[in-house]
XYZ file of N, CA and C in Angstrom:
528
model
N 117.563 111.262 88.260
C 116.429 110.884 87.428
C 115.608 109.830 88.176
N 114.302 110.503 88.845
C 113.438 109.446 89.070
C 112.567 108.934 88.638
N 112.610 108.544 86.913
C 111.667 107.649 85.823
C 110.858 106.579 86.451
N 111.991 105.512 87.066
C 111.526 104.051 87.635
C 110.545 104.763 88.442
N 110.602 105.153 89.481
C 109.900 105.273 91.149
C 108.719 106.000 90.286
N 108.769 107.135 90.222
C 107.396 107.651 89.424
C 106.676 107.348 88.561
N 107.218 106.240 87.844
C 106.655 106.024 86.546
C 105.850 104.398 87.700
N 106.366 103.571 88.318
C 105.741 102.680 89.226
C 104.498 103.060 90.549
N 105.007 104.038 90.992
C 104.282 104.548 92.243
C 102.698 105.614 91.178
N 102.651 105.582 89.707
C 102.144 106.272 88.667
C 101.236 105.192 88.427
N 101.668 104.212 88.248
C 101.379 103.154 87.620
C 100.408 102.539 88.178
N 100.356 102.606 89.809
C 99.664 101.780 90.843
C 98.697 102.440 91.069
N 98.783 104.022 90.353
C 97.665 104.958 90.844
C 97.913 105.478 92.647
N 99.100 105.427 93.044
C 99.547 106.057 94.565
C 99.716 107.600 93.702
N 100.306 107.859 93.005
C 100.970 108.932 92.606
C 100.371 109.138 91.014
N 99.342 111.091 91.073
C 98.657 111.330 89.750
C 99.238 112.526 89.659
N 99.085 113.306 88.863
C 99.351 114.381 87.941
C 98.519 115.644 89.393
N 98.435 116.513 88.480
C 98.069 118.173 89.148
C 96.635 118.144 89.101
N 95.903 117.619 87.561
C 94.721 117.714 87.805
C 94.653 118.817 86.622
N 95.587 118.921 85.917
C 95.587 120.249 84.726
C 96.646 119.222 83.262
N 96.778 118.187 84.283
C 97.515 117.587 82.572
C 99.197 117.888 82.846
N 99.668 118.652 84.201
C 100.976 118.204 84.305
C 101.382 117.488 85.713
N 102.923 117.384 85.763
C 103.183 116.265 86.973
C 103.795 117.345 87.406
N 104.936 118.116 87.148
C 105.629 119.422 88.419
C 106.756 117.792 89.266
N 107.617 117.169 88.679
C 108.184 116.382 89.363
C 109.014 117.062 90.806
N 109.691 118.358 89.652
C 110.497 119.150 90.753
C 109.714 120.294 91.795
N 108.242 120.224 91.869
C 108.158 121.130 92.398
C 107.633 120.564 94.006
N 107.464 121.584 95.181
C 107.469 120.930 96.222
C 106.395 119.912 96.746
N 105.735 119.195 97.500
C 104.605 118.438 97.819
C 104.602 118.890 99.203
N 103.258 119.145 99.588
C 102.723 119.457 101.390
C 102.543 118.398 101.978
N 102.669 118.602 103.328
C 102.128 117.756 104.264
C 101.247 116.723 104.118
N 100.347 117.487 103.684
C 99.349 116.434 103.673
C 98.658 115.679 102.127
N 99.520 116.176 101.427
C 99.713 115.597 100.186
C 100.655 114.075 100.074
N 101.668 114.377 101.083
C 102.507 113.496 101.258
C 101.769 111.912 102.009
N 101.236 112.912 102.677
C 100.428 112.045 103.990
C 99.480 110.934 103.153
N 98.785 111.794 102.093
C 97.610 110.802 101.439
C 98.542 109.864 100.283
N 99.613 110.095 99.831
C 100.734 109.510 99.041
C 100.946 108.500 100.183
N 101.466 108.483 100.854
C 101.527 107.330 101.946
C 100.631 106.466 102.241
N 99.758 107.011 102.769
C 98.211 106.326 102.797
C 97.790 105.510 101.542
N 97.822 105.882 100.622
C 97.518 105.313 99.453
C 98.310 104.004 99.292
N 99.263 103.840 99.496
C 100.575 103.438 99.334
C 100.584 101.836 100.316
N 100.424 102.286 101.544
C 99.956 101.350 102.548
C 99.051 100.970 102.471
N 97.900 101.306 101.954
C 96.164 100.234 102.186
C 95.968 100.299 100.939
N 96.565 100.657 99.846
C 96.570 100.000 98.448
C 94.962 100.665 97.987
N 95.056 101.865 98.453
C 93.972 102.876 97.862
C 92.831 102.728 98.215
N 92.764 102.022 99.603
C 91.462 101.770 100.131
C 91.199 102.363 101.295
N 89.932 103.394 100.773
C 89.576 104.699 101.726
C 88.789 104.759 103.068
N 88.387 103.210 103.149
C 87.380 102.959 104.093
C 87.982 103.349 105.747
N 89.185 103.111 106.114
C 89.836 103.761 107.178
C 89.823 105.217 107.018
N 90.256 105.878 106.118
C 90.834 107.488 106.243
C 88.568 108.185 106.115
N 87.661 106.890 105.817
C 86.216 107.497 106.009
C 85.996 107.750 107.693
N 86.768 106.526 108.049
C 86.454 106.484 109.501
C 86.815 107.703 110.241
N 88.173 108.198 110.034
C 89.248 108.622 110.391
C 89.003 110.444 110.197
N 87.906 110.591 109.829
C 87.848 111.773 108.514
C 87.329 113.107 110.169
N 86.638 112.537 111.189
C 85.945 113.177 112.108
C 86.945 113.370 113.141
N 87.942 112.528 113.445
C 88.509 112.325 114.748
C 88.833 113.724 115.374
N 89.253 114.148 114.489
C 90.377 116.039 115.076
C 91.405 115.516 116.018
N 92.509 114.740 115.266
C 93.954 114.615 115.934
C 95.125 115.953 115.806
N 94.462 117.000 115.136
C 95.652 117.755 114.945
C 94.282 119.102 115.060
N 94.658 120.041 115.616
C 93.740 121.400 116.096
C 93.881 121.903 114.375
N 94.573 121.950 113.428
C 94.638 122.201 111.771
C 94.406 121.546 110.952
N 93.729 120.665 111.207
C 92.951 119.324 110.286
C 91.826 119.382 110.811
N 90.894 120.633 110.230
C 89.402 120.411 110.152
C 88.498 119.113 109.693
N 88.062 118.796 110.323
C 87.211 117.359 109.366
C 86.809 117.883 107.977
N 86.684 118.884 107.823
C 85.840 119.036 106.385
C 86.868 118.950 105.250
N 88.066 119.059 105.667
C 89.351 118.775 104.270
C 89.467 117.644 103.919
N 89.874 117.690 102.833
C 89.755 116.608 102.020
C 90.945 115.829 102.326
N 92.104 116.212 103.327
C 93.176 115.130 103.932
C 92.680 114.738 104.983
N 91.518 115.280 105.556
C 91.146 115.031 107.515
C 91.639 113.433 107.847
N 90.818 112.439 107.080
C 90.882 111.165 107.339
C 92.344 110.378 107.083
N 92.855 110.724 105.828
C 94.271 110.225 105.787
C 95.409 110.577 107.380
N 95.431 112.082 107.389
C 96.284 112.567 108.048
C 96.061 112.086 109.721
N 94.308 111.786 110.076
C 94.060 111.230 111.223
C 94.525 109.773 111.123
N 94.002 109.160 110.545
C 94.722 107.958 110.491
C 96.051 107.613 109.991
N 96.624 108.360 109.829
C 98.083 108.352 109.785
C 99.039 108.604 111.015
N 98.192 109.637 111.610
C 98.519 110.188 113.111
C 98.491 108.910 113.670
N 97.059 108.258 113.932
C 96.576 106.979 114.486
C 97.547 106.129 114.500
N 98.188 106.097 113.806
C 99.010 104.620 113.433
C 100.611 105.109 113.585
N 100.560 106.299 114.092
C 102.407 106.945 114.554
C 103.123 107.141 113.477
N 102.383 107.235 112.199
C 103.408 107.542 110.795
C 103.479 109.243 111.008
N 102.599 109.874 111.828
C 103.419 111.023 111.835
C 102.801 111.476 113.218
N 103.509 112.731 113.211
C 102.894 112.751 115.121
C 102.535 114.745 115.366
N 103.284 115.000 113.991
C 102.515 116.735 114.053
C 103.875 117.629 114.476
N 103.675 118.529 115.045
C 104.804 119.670 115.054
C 104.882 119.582 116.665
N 104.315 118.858 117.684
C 104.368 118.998 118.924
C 103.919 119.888 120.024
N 103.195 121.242 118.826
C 102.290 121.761 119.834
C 100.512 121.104 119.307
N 100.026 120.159 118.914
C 98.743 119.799 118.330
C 98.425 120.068 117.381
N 99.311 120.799 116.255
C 99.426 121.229 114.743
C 99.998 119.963 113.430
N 99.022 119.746 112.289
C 100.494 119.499 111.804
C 101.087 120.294 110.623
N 99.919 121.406 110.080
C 100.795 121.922 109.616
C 100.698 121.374 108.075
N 99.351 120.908 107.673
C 98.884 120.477 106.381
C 99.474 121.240 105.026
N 99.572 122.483 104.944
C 99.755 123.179 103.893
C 101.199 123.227 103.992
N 101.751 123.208 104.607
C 103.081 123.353 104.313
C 103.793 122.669 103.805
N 105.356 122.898 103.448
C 105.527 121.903 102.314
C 106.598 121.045 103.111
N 106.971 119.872 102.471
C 107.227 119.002 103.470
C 108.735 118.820 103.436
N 109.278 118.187 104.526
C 110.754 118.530 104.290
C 111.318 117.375 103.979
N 112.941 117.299 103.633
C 113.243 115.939 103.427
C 113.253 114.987 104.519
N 113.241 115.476 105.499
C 113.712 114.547 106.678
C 112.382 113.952 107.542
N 111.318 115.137 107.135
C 110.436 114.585 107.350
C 109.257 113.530 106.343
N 109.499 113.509 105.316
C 109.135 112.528 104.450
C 109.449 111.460 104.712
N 110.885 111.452 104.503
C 111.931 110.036 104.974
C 111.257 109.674 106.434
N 110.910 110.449 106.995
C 110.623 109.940 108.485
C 109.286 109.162 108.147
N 108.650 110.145 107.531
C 106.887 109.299 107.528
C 107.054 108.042 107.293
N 107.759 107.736 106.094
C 108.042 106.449 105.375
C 108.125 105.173 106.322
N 109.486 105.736 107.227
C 109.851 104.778 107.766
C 109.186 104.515 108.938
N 108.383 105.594 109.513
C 107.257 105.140 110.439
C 106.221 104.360 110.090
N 105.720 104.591 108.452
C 104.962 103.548 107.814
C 104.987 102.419 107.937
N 106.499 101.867 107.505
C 106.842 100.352 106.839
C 107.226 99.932 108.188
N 107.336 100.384 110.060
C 107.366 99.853 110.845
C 108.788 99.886 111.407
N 109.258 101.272 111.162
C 110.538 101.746 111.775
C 110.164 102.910 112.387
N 110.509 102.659 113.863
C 110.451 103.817 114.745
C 109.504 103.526 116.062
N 108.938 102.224 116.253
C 108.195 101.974 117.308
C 108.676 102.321 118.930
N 110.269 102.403 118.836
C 110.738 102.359 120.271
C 111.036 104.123 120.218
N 110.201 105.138 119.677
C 110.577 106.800 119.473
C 111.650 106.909 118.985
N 112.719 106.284 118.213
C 114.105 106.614 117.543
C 113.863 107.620 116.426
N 112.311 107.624 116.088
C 111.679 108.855 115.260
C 110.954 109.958 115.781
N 111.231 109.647 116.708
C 110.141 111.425 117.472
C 110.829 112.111 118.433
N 112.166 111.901 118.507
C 112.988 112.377 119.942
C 113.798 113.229 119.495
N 113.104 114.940 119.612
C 114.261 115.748 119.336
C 114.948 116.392 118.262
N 115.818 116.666 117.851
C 116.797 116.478 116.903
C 117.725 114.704 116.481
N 118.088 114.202 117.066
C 117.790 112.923 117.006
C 117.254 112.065 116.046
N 116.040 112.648 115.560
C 115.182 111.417 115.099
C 115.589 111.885 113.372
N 116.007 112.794 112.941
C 116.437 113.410 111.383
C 117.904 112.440 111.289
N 118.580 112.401 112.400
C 120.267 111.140 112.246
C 119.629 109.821 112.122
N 118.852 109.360 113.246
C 118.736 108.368 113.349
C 117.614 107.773 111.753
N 116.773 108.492 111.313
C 116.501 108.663 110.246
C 116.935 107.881 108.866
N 118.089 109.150 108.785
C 118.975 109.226 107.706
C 119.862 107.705 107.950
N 120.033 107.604 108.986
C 120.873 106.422 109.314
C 120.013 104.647 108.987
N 119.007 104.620 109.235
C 118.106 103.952 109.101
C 118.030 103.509 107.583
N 117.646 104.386 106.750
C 117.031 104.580 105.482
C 118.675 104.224 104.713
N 119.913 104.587 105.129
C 121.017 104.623 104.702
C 121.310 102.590 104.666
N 121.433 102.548 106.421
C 121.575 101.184 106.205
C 120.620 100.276 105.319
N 119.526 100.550 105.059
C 118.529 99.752 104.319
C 118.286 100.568 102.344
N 119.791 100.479 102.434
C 119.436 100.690 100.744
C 118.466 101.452 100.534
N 117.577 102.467 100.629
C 116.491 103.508 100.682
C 117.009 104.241 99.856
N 117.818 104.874 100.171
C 118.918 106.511 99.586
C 119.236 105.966 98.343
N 118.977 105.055 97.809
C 119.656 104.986 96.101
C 119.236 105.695 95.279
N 120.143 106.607 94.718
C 119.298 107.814 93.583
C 119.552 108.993 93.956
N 119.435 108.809 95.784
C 118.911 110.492 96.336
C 120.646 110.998 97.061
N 121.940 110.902 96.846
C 123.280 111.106 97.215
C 123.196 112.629 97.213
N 123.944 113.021 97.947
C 123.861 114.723 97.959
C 122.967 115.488 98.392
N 121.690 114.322 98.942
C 120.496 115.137 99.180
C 120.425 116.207 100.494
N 120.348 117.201 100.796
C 120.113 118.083 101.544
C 118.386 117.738 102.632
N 118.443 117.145 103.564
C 117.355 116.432 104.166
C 116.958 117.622 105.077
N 117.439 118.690 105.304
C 116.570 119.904 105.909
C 116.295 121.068 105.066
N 115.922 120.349 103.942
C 115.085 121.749 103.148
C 114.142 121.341 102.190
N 113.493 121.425 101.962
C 111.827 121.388 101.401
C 112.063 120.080 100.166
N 111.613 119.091 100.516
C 111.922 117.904 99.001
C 110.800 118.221 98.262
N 111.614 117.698 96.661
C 110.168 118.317 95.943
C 109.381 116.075 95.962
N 108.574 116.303 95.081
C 107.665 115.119 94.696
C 108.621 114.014 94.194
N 109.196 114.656 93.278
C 110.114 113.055 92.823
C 110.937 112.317 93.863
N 111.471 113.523 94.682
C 112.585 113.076 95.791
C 111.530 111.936 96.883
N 110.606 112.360 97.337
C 109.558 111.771 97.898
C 109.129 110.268 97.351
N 108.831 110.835 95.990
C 108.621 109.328 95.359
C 109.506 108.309 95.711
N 110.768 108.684 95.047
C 112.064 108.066 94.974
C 112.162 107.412 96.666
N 112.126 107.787 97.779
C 112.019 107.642 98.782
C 110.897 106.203 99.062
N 110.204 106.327 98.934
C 108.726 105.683 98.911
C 108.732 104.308 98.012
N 108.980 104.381 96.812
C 109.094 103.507 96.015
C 110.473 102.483 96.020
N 111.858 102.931 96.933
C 112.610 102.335 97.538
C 112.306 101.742 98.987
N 111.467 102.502 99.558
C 110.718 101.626 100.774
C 109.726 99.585 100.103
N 109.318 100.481 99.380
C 108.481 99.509 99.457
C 108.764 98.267 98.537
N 109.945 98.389 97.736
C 110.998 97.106 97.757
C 112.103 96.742 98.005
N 111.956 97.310 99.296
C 112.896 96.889 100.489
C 112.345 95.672 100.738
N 113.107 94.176 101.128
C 112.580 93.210 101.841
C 112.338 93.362 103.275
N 113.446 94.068 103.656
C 113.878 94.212 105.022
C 112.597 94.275 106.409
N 111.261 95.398 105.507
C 110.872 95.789 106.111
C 109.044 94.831 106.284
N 109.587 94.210 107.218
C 108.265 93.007 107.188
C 107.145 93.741 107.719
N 106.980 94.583 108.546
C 105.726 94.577 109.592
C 104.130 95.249 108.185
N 105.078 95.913 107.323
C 103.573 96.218 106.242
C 104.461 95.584 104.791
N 103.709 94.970 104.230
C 104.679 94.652 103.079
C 103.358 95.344 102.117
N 103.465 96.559 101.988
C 102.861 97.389 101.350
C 102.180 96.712 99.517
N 103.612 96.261 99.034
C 102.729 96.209 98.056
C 102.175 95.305 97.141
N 101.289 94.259 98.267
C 100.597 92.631 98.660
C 99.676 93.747 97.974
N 99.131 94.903 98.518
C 97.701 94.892 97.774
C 97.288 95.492 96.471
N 98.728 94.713 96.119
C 98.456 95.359 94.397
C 99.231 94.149 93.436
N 99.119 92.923 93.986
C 99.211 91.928 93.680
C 100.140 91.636 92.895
């Protein structure tokens, strides 16, 4: 049950409904859905970077004209995610557990020395990361190579960001 995390990460306006009047907790979230959940999350809903960001073309599948272009470039920008490794990232697709958990922790300023982009590797070192830092509370049993839905994500996200541990963004200063 992820009430707390969704009902907070809801609260702050990081995390809204479908746009039809439901939430779909269990159902899956994409790439780049995730991406602007993050984004949001870190600059405390302030779009003026992801305006900048909106033209760049860091990924050959992030047309400027979508409505993630700027998040997902400036997300790229800043090493919270880095794409599929041939210049893709792969926006529509839905996102996995290991790679959520990864975004996160590339966010809040885990992963600067590549312990997140190397390989197979970076899904242990990951899991290991997020494990030692109290993250995983809630999520036991979780299966991290197969498609997380939204709550799992949340739950993820909303344990990041009251983590003390993690000084380099203390995410959520801009929501006072």
């Amino acid at each position: 049950d992820y009430r707390v995390s969704t009902g907070v990460l809801t609260g702050l306006g990081i995390v809204v409904g479908n746009g039809d009047g439901t939430f779909t907790p269990k159902a899956p979230i994409t790439r780049a859905e995730f991406a602007k959940i993050l984004y949001e999350a870190v600059t405390g809903n302030n779009y003026t970077a992801a305006n900048i960001y909106s033209g760049i073309g860091t990924f050959t599948d992030v047309p400027s004209t979508e409505w993630y272009a700027g998040v997902v470039n400036y997300a790229a920008y800043k090493g919270w995610i880095i794409g599929n490794g041939d210049g893709t990232f792969a926006p529509d697709a839905n996102v996995l557990g290991h790679d959520a958990l990864t975004m996160i922790l590339r966010a809040v300023g885990y992963g600067a020395f590549g312990e997140l982009s190397d390989g197979e590797t970076y899904i242990l070192n990951a899991i290991s990361e997020a494990e030692d830092n109290k993250m995983l509370v809630n999520t036991d049993d979780v299966d991290f190579t197969v498609v997380a839905t939204r709550e799992l994500c949340f739950e993820w996200l909303y344990q990041a960001m009251t983590r003390p541990v993690y000084e380099p963004i203390k995410v959520l200063e801009h929501y006072g």
